[in-house]
Coordinates of C-alpha atoms in Angstrom, one line a residue:
Chain R
M1 CA 0.1 -0.1 0.0
A2 CA 2.8 2.4 1.1
S3 CA 4.4 1.9 -2.4
R4 CA 1.3 3.2 -4.1
A5 CA 0.5 6.1 -1.4
L6 CA 3.8 7.7 -2.3
P7 CA 3.2 8.4 -6.0
S8 CA -0.3 9.4 -5.4
A9 CA 0.9 11.8 -2.7
I10 CA 3.4 13.3 -5.1
A11 CA 0.8 13.4 -8.0
A12 CA -1.6 15.3 -5.6
A13 CA 0.9 17.8 -4.5
A14 CA 2.1 18.4 -8.2
L15 CA -1.8 19.1 -9.0
L16 CA -2.0 21.5 -6.1
V17 CA 1.2 23.4 -7.0
A18 CA -0.3 23.5 -10.6
A19 CA -3.5 24.8 -9.5
C20 CA -2.2 27.5 -7.5
G21 CA -0.9 29.2 -10.7
E22 CA -4.3 28.7 -12.8
E23 CA -5.9 31.9 -13.8
K24 CA -9.7 32.3 -14.1
V25 CA -12.2 34.6 -15.6
S26 CA -13.7 36.6 -12.6
V27 CA -17.2 38.3 -12.6
Y28 CA -17.8 41.1 -10.2
K29 CA -19.9 44.2 -9.9
V30 CA -18.3 47.6 -8.9
P31 CA -19.6 51.2 -8.3
K32 CA -19.7 52.9 -11.6
E33 CA -16.3 54.7 -12.4
R34 CA -15.3 57.5 -14.9
D35 CA -13.5 56.6 -17.9
P36 CA -9.9 58.0 -17.9
V37 CA -9.7 61.6 -19.2
L38 CA -7.0 62.0 -21.7
A39 CA -3.8 63.3 -20.1
Q40 CA -2.7 64.9 -23.2
A41 CA -5.0 66.2 -26.1
G42 CA -3.9 65.8 -29.4
A43 CA -4.2 62.0 -29.4
G44 CA -4.1 60.4 -32.6
Q45 CA -1.0 62.3 -33.3
Q46 CA 1.2 60.9 -30.4
A47 CA 4.4 59.2 -30.9
P48 CA 4.1 55.4 -31.2
G49 CA 4.2 53.6 -28.0
S50 CA 2.6 56.2 -26.0
P51 CA -0.9 55.9 -24.6
M52 CA -3.3 56.8 -27.3
A53 CA -7.0 57.3 -27.4
G54 CA -9.1 57.6 -30.6
A55 CA -12.7 58.2 -30.7
A56 CA -13.7 59.7 -27.3
V57 CA -11.2 62.6 -27.4
P58 CA -12.5 65.8 -25.8
T59 CA -12.2 68.0 -28.8
A60 CA -12.8 71.9 -28.7
A61 CA -16.4 72.7 -28.4
G62 CA -17.8 75.9 -29.4
S63 CA -18.0 77.6 -32.7
A64 CA -15.8 76.1 -35.4
L65 CA -13.5 77.7 -37.8
V66 CA -14.5 77.6 -41.4
W67 CA -12.1 77.2 -44.6
E68 CA -12.3 76.9 -48.2
A69 CA -10.2 74.0 -49.7
P70 CA -9.2 73.7 -53.3
A71 CA -11.1 71.5 -55.7
A72 CA -8.2 69.4 -56.2
W73 CA -8.0 68.3 -52.6
K74 CA -9.9 65.0 -52.0
P75 CA -12.0 65.4 -48.9
K76 CA -11.7 62.2 -46.6
E77 CA -14.1 61.0 -44.0
A78 CA -13.8 63.3 -40.8
S79 CA -13.6 61.4 -37.6
A80 CA -14.3 62.3 -33.9
V81 CA -10.9 63.8 -33.7
R82 CA -10.6 65.5 -37.2
K83 CA -12.5 68.6 -37.8
G84 CA -11.4 68.3 -41.4
S85 CA -9.4 65.7 -43.5
Y86 CA -8.1 65.8 -46.9
S87 CA -5.9 63.9 -49.4
V88 CA -3.7 66.6 -51.1
P89 CA -2.3 65.6 -54.5
A90 CA 0.6 67.8 -55.7
G91 CA 3.4 66.7 -58.0
G92 CA 2.0 63.1 -58.5
L93 CA 2.5 62.4 -54.9
E94 CA -0.1 62.7 -52.0
S95 CA 0.0 64.1 -48.5
D96 CA -2.5 64.1 -45.7
L97 CA -4.0 67.2 -44.2
S98 CA -5.7 66.9 -40.8
V99 CA -7.5 69.6 -39.0
T100 CA -8.0 69.1 -35.5
A101 CA -8.9 71.3 -32.4
F102 CA -8.5 70.8 -28.6
P103 CA -9.3 72.9 -25.7
G104 CA -6.9 75.3 -24.1
D105 CA -3.5 75.6 -25.3
V106 CA -2.7 71.9 -25.4
G107 CA 0.7 72.2 -23.5
G108 CA 1.7 75.5 -25.5
E109 CA 3.5 76.1 -29.0
L110 CA 6.9 74.7 -27.9
A111 CA 5.3 71.3 -26.9
N112 CA 3.3 71.0 -30.0
V113 CA 6.1 72.0 -32.3
N114 CA 8.3 69.3 -30.5
R115 CA 5.4 66.8 -30.7
W116 CA 5.3 67.3 -34.6
R117 CA 9.2 67.2 -34.7
G118 CA 9.1 63.8 -33.0
Q119 CA 6.7 62.7 -35.6
V120 CA 9.3 63.4 -38.4
G121 CA 12.1 62.1 -36.5
L122 CA 13.8 65.6 -35.4
S123 CA 15.0 66.2 -31.9
P124 CA 13.1 68.6 -29.5
L125 CA 13.8 72.3 -29.5
R126 CA 14.8 74.2 -26.5
P127 CA 12.7 77.1 -25.6
E128 CA 14.9 79.7 -27.0
E129 CA 15.2 77.9 -30.4
L130 CA 11.5 78.1 -30.9
E131 CA 11.1 81.6 -32.4
P132 CA 13.8 81.4 -35.1
S133 CA 12.2 78.2 -36.4
V134 CA 8.6 79.2 -36.8
S135 CA 7.2 82.0 -39.0
R136 CA 4.0 83.9 -38.0
M137 CA 1.4 85.5 -40.0
E138 CA -2.1 87.0 -39.6
A139 CA -5.2 86.5 -41.7
N140 CA -8.8 87.1 -41.4
G141 CA -8.1 88.5 -37.8
L142 CA -6.5 85.0 -36.7
N143 CA -2.9 84.6 -35.7
F144 CA -1.2 81.6 -37.3
T145 CA 2.1 79.9 -36.3
V146 CA 3.6 78.2 -39.3
V147 CA 6.2 75.5 -38.9
E148 CA 8.0 73.7 -41.6
L149 CA 9.6 70.5 -40.6
S150 CA 11.6 68.3 -43.0
P151 CA 14.5 66.1 -41.8
A152 CA 17.6 67.1 -43.8
A153 CA 19.2 63.7 -43.1
D154 CA 16.4 61.8 -44.7
P155 CA 15.1 63.5 -47.9
A156 CA 12.6 60.7 -48.5
G157 CA 11.2 60.6 -45.0
S158 CA 7.9 62.3 -43.9
S159 CA 7.8 66.2 -43.7
I160 CA 5.2 68.3 -41.9
L161 CA 4.0 71.7 -42.7
G162 CA 1.7 72.8 -40.0
A163 CA -0.1 75.9 -38.4
I164 CA -1.3 76.4 -35.0
V165 CA -4.0 79.0 -34.4
P166 CA -5.7 79.9 -31.1
Y167 CA -9.2 80.5 -31.4
G168 CA -12.1 81.0 -29.0
G169 CA -10.3 79.3 -26.0
S170 CA -9.1 76.3 -28.1
T171 CA -6.2 75.7 -30.3
W172 CA -6.7 74.6 -33.9
F173 CA -4.0 72.5 -35.7
F174 CA -3.7 72.4 -39.5
K175 CA -1.1 69.5 -40.4
L176 CA 0.1 68.7 -43.7
M177 CA 2.0 65.5 -43.6
G178 CA 3.5 63.2 -46.3
P179 CA 6.8 62.4 -48.2
G180 CA 9.1 65.5 -48.2
A181 CA 8.6 66.0 -52.1
A182 CA 4.9 65.8 -51.7
V183 CA 4.6 68.4 -48.9
R184 CA 7.1 70.8 -50.7
A185 CA 4.9 70.7 -53.9
A186 CA 1.7 71.3 -51.8
T187 CA 3.2 74.1 -49.8
P188 CA 2.1 77.1 -52.1
A189 CA -1.7 75.5 -52.0
F190 CA -1.5 75.0 -48.3
M191 CA -0.3 78.5 -47.5
D192 CA -3.1 80.0 -49.9
F193 CA -5.5 77.5 -47.9
L194 CA -4.6 79.1 -44.8
H195 CA -5.7 82.5 -45.9
T196 CA -9.1 81.2 -46.5
V197 CA -9.5 80.0 -42.6
R198 CA -11.7 82.4 -40.8
A199 CA -14.2 82.6 -37.9
P200 CA -17.6 81.9 -39.0
Chain B
M1 CA 13.6 -3.5 4.4
P2 CA 13.9 -4.1 0.7
E3 CA 17.3 -3.3 -0.9
V4 CA 15.9 -0.5 -3.0
L5 CA 14.2 1.3 -0.2
R6 CA 17.2 1.1 1.9
Q7 CA 19.3 2.6 -0.9
F8 CA 16.7 5.5 -1.2
R9 CA 16.8 6.0 2.4
S10 CA 20.5 6.3 2.7
L11 CA 20.5 8.8 -0.4
F12 CA 18.0 11.0 1.4
V13 CA 19.5 11.0 4.7
S14 CA 23.0 11.5 3.7
L15 CA 25.0 14.6 4.1
K16 CA 26.4 14.1 0.7
L17 CA 23.1 14.9 -0.8
T18 CA 23.2 18.2 1.1
I19 CA 26.4 19.2 0.1
V20 CA 25.5 18.4 -3.7
L21 CA 22.3 20.4 -3.3
L22 CA 24.2 23.4 -1.7
A23 CA 26.6 23.4 -4.5
L24 CA 24.0 23.1 -7.1
S25 CA 22.4 26.1 -5.5
I26 CA 25.5 28.2 -5.6
V27 CA 25.9 27.5 -9.3
L28 CA 22.2 28.5 -9.8
I29 CA 22.5 31.7 -8.0
F30 CA 25.7 32.7 -9.7
W31 CA 24.2 31.8 -13.1
A32 CA 21.0 33.6 -12.5
T33 CA 22.9 36.7 -11.1
L34 CA 24.8 36.8 -14.4
D35 CA 21.6 36.4 -16.5
Q36 CA 19.9 39.2 -14.8
V37 CA 21.9 41.5 -17.1
H38 CA 19.9 40.2 -19.9
L39 CA 16.6 39.3 -18.4
G40 CA 16.1 41.6 -15.4
V41 CA 15.2 40.6 -12.0
W42 CA 11.5 39.5 -12.5
A43 CA 12.2 37.1 -15.3
V44 CA 15.4 35.8 -13.6
Q45 CA 13.0 34.8 -10.5
Q46 CA 10.6 33.2 -12.9
R47 CA 13.3 31.2 -14.9
F48 CA 15.5 30.2 -12.2
F49 CA 14.0 30.1 -8.8
H50 CA 10.3 29.7 -9.2
S51 CA 10.7 26.9 -11.5
F52 CA 11.4 23.1 -11.2
I53 CA 13.8 22.8 -14.2
V54 CA 15.7 25.6 -16.0
F55 CA 15.4 25.4 -19.6
A56 CA 17.8 26.5 -22.4
R57 CA 16.8 27.5 -25.9
A58 CA 18.2 25.8 -28.8
G59 CA 16.3 27.5 -31.8
E60 CA 12.7 26.6 -31.2
L61 CA 13.4 23.6 -28.9
R62 CA 13.6 24.1 -25.0
I63 CA 16.1 21.7 -23.5
P64 CA 16.1 21.1 -19.7
V65 CA 19.7 21.9 -18.4
F66 CA 19.6 22.4 -14.7
P67 CA 17.3 21.9 -11.6
G68 CA 15.4 24.8 -10.8
G69 CA 14.9 26.6 -7.4
Y70 CA 11.6 24.5 -6.6
T71 CA 13.6 21.2 -7.2
I72 CA 16.7 22.1 -5.3
G73 CA 14.7 23.6 -2.3
G74 CA 12.3 20.7 -2.3
L75 CA 15.1 18.1 -2.2
L76 CA 17.0 20.0 0.4
L77 CA 13.5 20.0 2.5
V78 CA 13.2 16.2 1.9
N79 CA 16.7 15.7 2.7
L80 CA 16.6 17.8 6.1
L81 CA 13.3 16.0 7.0
A82 CA 14.4 12.5 6.3
A83 CA 17.8 13.2 8.2
Q84 CA 15.8 14.4 11.2
A85 CA 13.5 11.5 11.2
Y86 CA 16.3 8.9 10.7
R87 CA 18.8 10.2 13.4
F88 CA 16.1 11.3 15.9
R89 CA 17.0 10.3 19.4
A90 CA 15.1 11.3 22.4
G91 CA 16.7 13.3 24.9
W92 CA 17.6 17.0 25.8
G93 CA 21.2 17.1 24.5
K94 CA 20.3 17.9 21.1
T95 CA 17.3 20.1 21.6
G96 CA 19.2 23.1 20.2
V97 CA 20.0 21.1 17.0
W98 CA 16.2 20.3 16.6
I99 CA 15.2 23.8 17.0
T100 CA 17.8 25.0 14.4
H101 CA 16.7 22.5 12.1
A102 CA 13.1 23.2 12.5
G103 CA 13.8 26.8 11.7
L104 CA 15.5 25.8 8.6
I105 CA 12.6 23.7 7.5
L106 CA 10.4 26.5 8.1
L107 CA 12.6 29.0 6.1
L108 CA 12.4 26.6 3.1
V109 CA 8.7 25.9 3.4
G110 CA 8.1 29.7 3.8
Q111 CA 10.1 30.5 0.6
L112 CA 8.2 27.9 -1.2
V113 CA 4.7 29.3 0.1
S114 CA 5.7 33.0 -0.7
G115 CA 7.0 32.0 -4.2
L116 CA 3.5 30.3 -4.8
V117 CA 1.2 33.0 -3.1
Q118 CA 2.9 36.3 -3.2
R119 CA 1.4 38.9 -5.5
D120 CA 2.8 42.3 -6.4
F121 CA 0.6 45.0 -7.5
Q122 CA 0.6 48.8 -7.7
M123 CA -1.6 51.6 -6.7
S124 CA -1.1 55.0 -8.6
L125 CA -2.9 57.7 -7.0
D126 CA -3.0 61.5 -7.9
V127 CA -3.5 63.8 -4.9
G128 CA -7.0 63.9 -3.9
E129 CA -7.8 60.7 -5.8
T130 CA -9.6 57.6 -4.2
K131 CA -9.0 54.0 -5.3
N132 CA -10.4 50.8 -4.0
Y133 CA -8.3 48.7 -6.3
S134 CA -4.7 47.9 -7.2
E135 CA -3.1 47.0 -10.7
S136 CA -0.6 44.6 -11.6
D137 CA 2.5 45.9 -13.2
R138 CA 3.2 42.8 -15.3
R139 CA -0.1 41.3 -16.1
N140 CA -3.2 42.7 -18.0
E141 CA -6.7 41.7 -18.3
L142 CA -9.7 42.3 -21.0
A143 CA -12.5 43.8 -19.0
I144 CA -16.0 43.5 -20.6
I145 CA -18.2 45.9 -18.7
D146 CA -22.1 46.0 -18.6
A147 CA -22.4 49.8 -18.2
T148 CA -26.1 49.9 -18.4
D149 CA -26.8 50.4 -14.7
P150 CA -26.3 54.0 -13.6
E151 CA -24.8 53.0 -10.2
L152 CA -22.9 49.6 -10.8
D153 CA -20.9 48.3 -13.5
G154 CA -21.0 44.5 -14.2
V155 CA -17.4 43.5 -15.1
V156 CA -16.2 40.2 -16.6
A157 CA -12.5 40.2 -16.3
I158 CA -10.5 37.7 -18.6
P159 CA -6.7 37.3 -18.1
E160 CA -4.4 38.1 -20.7
S161 CA -3.3 34.5 -20.9
F162 CA -6.7 33.5 -22.4
L163 CA -6.0 35.9 -25.3
A164 CA -2.5 34.6 -25.6
R165 CA -3.7 31.1 -26.1
G166 CA -6.7 31.9 -27.9
A167 CA -9.3 30.4 -25.4
V168 CA -12.7 31.2 -26.2
V169 CA -14.7 32.5 -23.2
Q170 CA -18.2 32.0 -22.6
S171 CA -19.6 33.6 -19.5
P172 CA -23.1 33.6 -18.1
A173 CA -22.7 37.2 -17.5
L174 CA -22.4 37.9 -21.2
P175 CA -24.9 37.5 -24.0
F176 CA -22.0 36.7 -26.5
R177 CA -18.8 34.6 -26.7
V178 CA -15.5 36.1 -26.7
V179 CA -13.3 34.9 -29.3
P180 CA -9.6 35.9 -29.3
G181 CA -7.8 36.4 -32.6
E182 CA -4.4 37.6 -33.3
Y183 CA -2.2 38.5 -30.1
Y184 CA 0.9 40.5 -30.0
P185 CA 2.6 40.0 -26.4
N186 CA 4.3 43.6 -27.0
S187 CA 3.3 46.1 -29.5
T188 CA 3.3 49.7 -30.7
L189 CA 0.4 51.7 -32.2
Q190 CA 0.1 54.4 -34.9
M191 CA -2.9 56.2 -36.5
R192 CA -3.4 54.4 -39.8
S193 CA -3.2 57.9 -41.5
Q194 CA 0.3 58.1 -40.4
A195 CA 1.3 54.6 -41.2
P196 CA 0.2 54.4 -44.9
G197 CA 1.9 51.1 -45.5
A198 CA 0.4 49.1 -42.6
P199 CA -1.2 45.8 -43.2
P200 CA -4.9 45.6 -43.2
T201 CA -6.4 45.3 -39.6
P202 CA -8.8 42.4 -38.6
A203 CA -10.5 45.1 -36.5
T204 CA -14.0 46.0 -37.8
Q205 CA -15.4 48.0 -34.8
G206 CA -14.2 50.7 -32.5
M207 CA -11.0 52.6 -32.6
G208 CA -9.0 49.7 -33.8
T209 CA -10.3 50.3 -37.5
Q210 CA -8.2 53.6 -37.7
I211 CA -5.1 52.2 -35.9
A212 CA -2.2 49.9 -36.9
A213 CA -0.7 47.7 -34.4
T214 CA 2.9 46.5 -34.9
P215 CA 4.4 43.7 -32.9
L216 CA 7.5 44.4 -30.9
E217 CA 10.2 42.1 -29.3
V218 CA 9.1 41.1 -25.8
T219 CA 11.1 43.1 -23.3
Y220 CA 12.3 41.5 -20.0
R221 CA 13.7 44.7 -18.5
E222 CA 12.7 45.7 -15.1
N223 CA 11.7 49.4 -16.0
E224 CA 9.8 48.4 -19.3
R225 CA 6.5 47.1 -19.6
N226 CA 5.2 44.9 -22.4
M227 CA 2.2 46.6 -24.0
P228 CA 0.1 43.7 -25.8
T229 CA -2.4 44.2 -28.6
S230 CA -5.1 41.6 -29.3
F231 CA -8.1 41.4 -31.7
V232 CA -11.1 40.2 -29.9
E233 CA -14.3 39.0 -31.8
L234 CA -17.5 39.0 -30.0
A235 CA -20.0 36.4 -31.3
G236 CA -23.8 36.4 -30.3
P237 CA -26.5 33.8 -31.1
G238 CA -27.2 35.6 -34.3
G239 CA -23.7 35.9 -35.5
S240 CA -20.6 38.0 -35.1
L241 CA -21.0 41.4 -33.6
G242 CA -17.5 42.5 -35.0
T243 CA -13.7 42.3 -34.1
W244 CA -12.5 45.0 -31.8
M245 CA -8.8 45.8 -31.1
V246 CA -7.9 46.0 -27.5
S247 CA -4.6 47.3 -26.2
P248 CA -3.5 49.0 -22.6
L249 CA -2.1 51.5 -25.2
L250 CA -5.6 52.8 -26.2
G251 CA -6.0 54.3 -22.7
M252 CA -9.8 54.2 -22.6
P253 CA -12.7 51.7 -23.1
Q254 CA -14.6 51.5 -26.3
K255 CA -18.2 51.6 -26.2
F256 CA -21.0 49.7 -28.1
E257 CA -24.4 48.6 -27.7
Y258 CA -25.9 45.1 -27.9
A259 CA -29.1 43.2 -26.7
G260 CA -30.4 46.7 -25.4
R261 CA -27.4 47.1 -23.2
K262 CA -24.5 49.5 -23.1
W263 CA -21.1 47.6 -23.1
K264 CA -17.5 48.7 -22.6
I265 CA -14.6 46.7 -23.8
V266 CA -11.0 47.6 -22.6
M267 CA -7.8 45.9 -22.0
R268 CA -6.1 47.2 -18.8
P269 CA -3.5 46.2 -16.1
E270 CA -5.1 43.5 -14.2
R271 CA -6.9 44.7 -11.0
R272 CA -7.5 43.6 -7.7
Y273 CA -10.4 45.1 -5.8
Q274 CA -10.5 45.6 -1.9
P275 CA -13.4 46.1 0.2
F276 CA -11.9 49.5 1.5
S277 CA -10.3 52.4 -0.4
I278 CA -7.4 54.6 0.0
T279 CA -7.5 58.4 -0.6
L280 CA -4.0 60.3 -1.3
E281 CA -4.1 63.4 0.7
K282 CA -0.6 64.6 0.1
F283 CA 2.6 63.5 -1.5
S284 CA 5.9 65.0 0.0
H285 CA 9.2 64.6 -2.0
D286 CA 11.8 66.0 0.4
I287 CA 15.3 67.0 -0.7
Y288 CA 18.5 67.9 1.1
P289 CA 18.7 71.9 1.0
G290 CA 20.5 73.1 -1.8
T291 CA 20.6 69.9 -3.7
D292 CA 18.4 67.7 -5.8
I293 CA 19.2 64.7 -3.6
P294 CA 16.1 63.1 -2.3
R295 CA 15.9 62.9 1.4
N296 CA 12.3 61.3 1.8
F297 CA 9.3 60.4 -0.2
S298 CA 6.0 60.1 1.8
S299 CA 2.4 59.7 1.1
K300 CA -0.2 60.9 3.5
V301 CA -3.2 58.8 2.8
R302 CA -6.7 58.3 4.3
L303 CA -7.7 54.6 4.6
N304 CA -11.6 54.6 4.3
L305 CA -13.0 51.5 5.8
P306 CA -16.2 49.7 5.1
D307 CA -19.2 49.5 7.3
G308 CA -19.1 53.2 8.4
A309 CA -15.8 52.8 10.7
A310 CA -13.9 55.9 11.4
P311 CA -11.4 56.5 8.3
R312 CA -7.7 56.2 9.3
E313 CA -5.0 58.7 8.6
V314 CA -1.6 56.8 7.7
L315 CA 1.9 58.4 6.6
I316 CA 3.6 55.9 4.3
Y317 CA 7.2 56.3 3.9
M318 CA 10.5 54.3 3.3
N319 CA 10.5 51.3 5.8
N320 CA 7.2 52.4 7.0
P321 CA 4.5 50.7 4.9
L322 CA 0.7 50.5 5.6
R323 CA -0.3 46.9 6.4
Y324 CA -3.9 46.4 6.1
A325 CA -6.3 43.4 5.4
G326 CA -3.3 41.1 4.6
L327 CA -1.9 43.7 2.2
T328 CA 1.2 45.9 2.5
Y329 CA 1.5 49.0 0.8
Y330 CA 5.1 50.5 0.3
Q331 CA 6.1 53.9 -1.1
Q332 CA 7.6 52.8 -4.3
S333 CA 7.7 55.7 -6.8
F334 CA 6.1 59.0 -7.9
A335 CA 5.3 60.7 -11.2
N336 CA 3.6 63.6 -12.8
N337 CA 5.8 66.3 -11.1
D338 CA 5.2 65.0 -7.7
R339 CA 1.3 65.0 -8.1
T340 CA 1.1 61.2 -8.4
S341 CA 2.2 58.8 -5.8
I342 CA 2.9 55.1 -6.6
L343 CA 2.4 52.6 -4.0
E344 CA 3.6 48.9 -4.1
V345 CA 1.1 46.8 -3.0
V346 CA 2.1 43.2 -1.9
R347 CA -0.1 40.3 -0.6
N348 CA 2.0 37.8 1.1
P349 CA 0.3 35.9 3.8
S350 CA 3.6 34.2 4.8
W351 CA 5.6 37.5 5.3
L352 CA 6.2 36.6 9.0
I353 CA 7.6 33.0 8.3
P354 CA 11.2 34.3 7.5
Y355 CA 11.2 36.2 10.8
I356 CA 10.0 33.5 13.0
A357 CA 12.3 30.9 11.1
C358 CA 15.4 33.1 11.8
S359 CA 14.5 33.5 15.4
A360 CA 14.0 29.8 15.8
I361 CA 17.4 29.2 14.1
A362 CA 19.2 31.9 16.5
L363 CA 17.3 30.4 19.4
G364 CA 18.5 27.0 18.5
L365 CA 22.0 27.8 18.3
V366 CA 22.0 29.6 21.5
V367 CA 20.2 26.7 23.3
Q368 CA 22.8 24.2 22.0
F369 CA 25.6 26.4 22.9
M370 CA 24.3 26.9 26.5
T371 CA 23.6 23.2 26.7
H372 CA 27.3 22.4 26.0
L373 CA 28.4 25.4 28.1
V374 CA 26.5 24.1 31.1
A375 CA 27.6 20.6 30.6
F376 CA 31.2 21.8 30.2
A377 CA 30.9 24.0 33.4
G378 CA 29.3 21.0 35.3
K379 CA 32.3 18.6 34.5
R380 CA 34.8 21.2 35.6
R381 CA 33.1 21.8 38.8
A382 CA 32.9 18.0 39.4
R383 CA 36.8 17.9 38.8

């Protein structure tokens, strides 16, 4: 008997040890909790690997800016994040134009320029380097901060031509992004387009 | 006694076995320490100590190469118990030795128990925030939440391992089956608009349709975390509801409606709820004057107890954790410009065992020494 009891005891102990590590589906009720609010607006444009949220982003409320896009630009489906979305053909290439708006200053100009720089593989700017690398213009009573970001080291990589516009307590972002050549070819049309942006 | 049994007995009671096992454990510890450079402390513990056998990889093959911590510790325990039983002689002369050995046995058993039952979690609190759950810093879960009730959420939490092995889940709390599809143990996400070359997504519902997931190499580093992505199909009796992309990287639940009820689906760090809650009242990060060198981190928390008991104010700082309901809350880290405190939450029912075991070993040694001393002194006096 004893010779059988020992293997059985070992098998039972092994099962017990194995059972300790087993994971189960659990079902429970908890008081309702609020969904996390985005720590950083501008989701959908974040660097890869960072927490991202898509649909339920708190975009800017209130009156929206209006604009006139050239007929050659193909409107794309706007999403919960994008107030406007176009495919911009130029020089046989295409780039993507997104119009987004978020409440407040979304971390300020420097943070947003640096966020865009990160998206095209450029290193962030120091505060004192911001002013020389942006251009400012005024149109229809709005102040535009325009940045051109194209990595010199990689002419085939993505470039960004963007404009940041504070309006009605929110910040609007017009971002043209695509292959360097496509963005360069679309630059005149994009600048003309910015001049059509106005308050309703 | 049959010859075979006799051989077994003399093997298990032998001091040679003890020496061999101690030598093997020295090799194991040395090897694990070196491997910590590649794997990090957590993975090393799993591979070398919380295992019966250490495997090496040769291409796709896993080859057993060395006994793991459980095997060596278990055999040491058997060796010690067998030797005790075999050599036991009644009498007071060896009392100290017995106590010392009992302490050693307790130490080995305690290690085994804490290896099996200890769970580490984290609680991250902003100043003013209250939470009644802690989160795993390694493991994730898929939570499908029935959010129809305005007061209570009904949660079905599915461990990540189910997604990893594609196990279909059918819960009485859900009017649909959960069918895991593609699964990446570590991944990064990008908006599809910024990743024009990304392959088509299996997701047909929610945010996943606009997002491209790229698998990444699994990380074992201590300060990095794997961010899995999985595609999960929900299938009702009338057919598929669609496929959702889920990942802790998405940051917030995705909502949908089915069978007249509101649902949320989210992959998040595995949660453990407690019947009490903790509010962070203040976080202090003191530095030595004129330097950036930290002097002290402390969290002033309020422990909100169930059943209307008066809340308790507790200050948690280095070496002064909060112990409550079998959980220990240590000050671990901070974030967000000193506005977020991160507490490590450890559940280890066997935390007292090493203290008791070491005390027993010390007591046994003292008793043994005193026994000899008294006997020696008695002999001298007799002369």
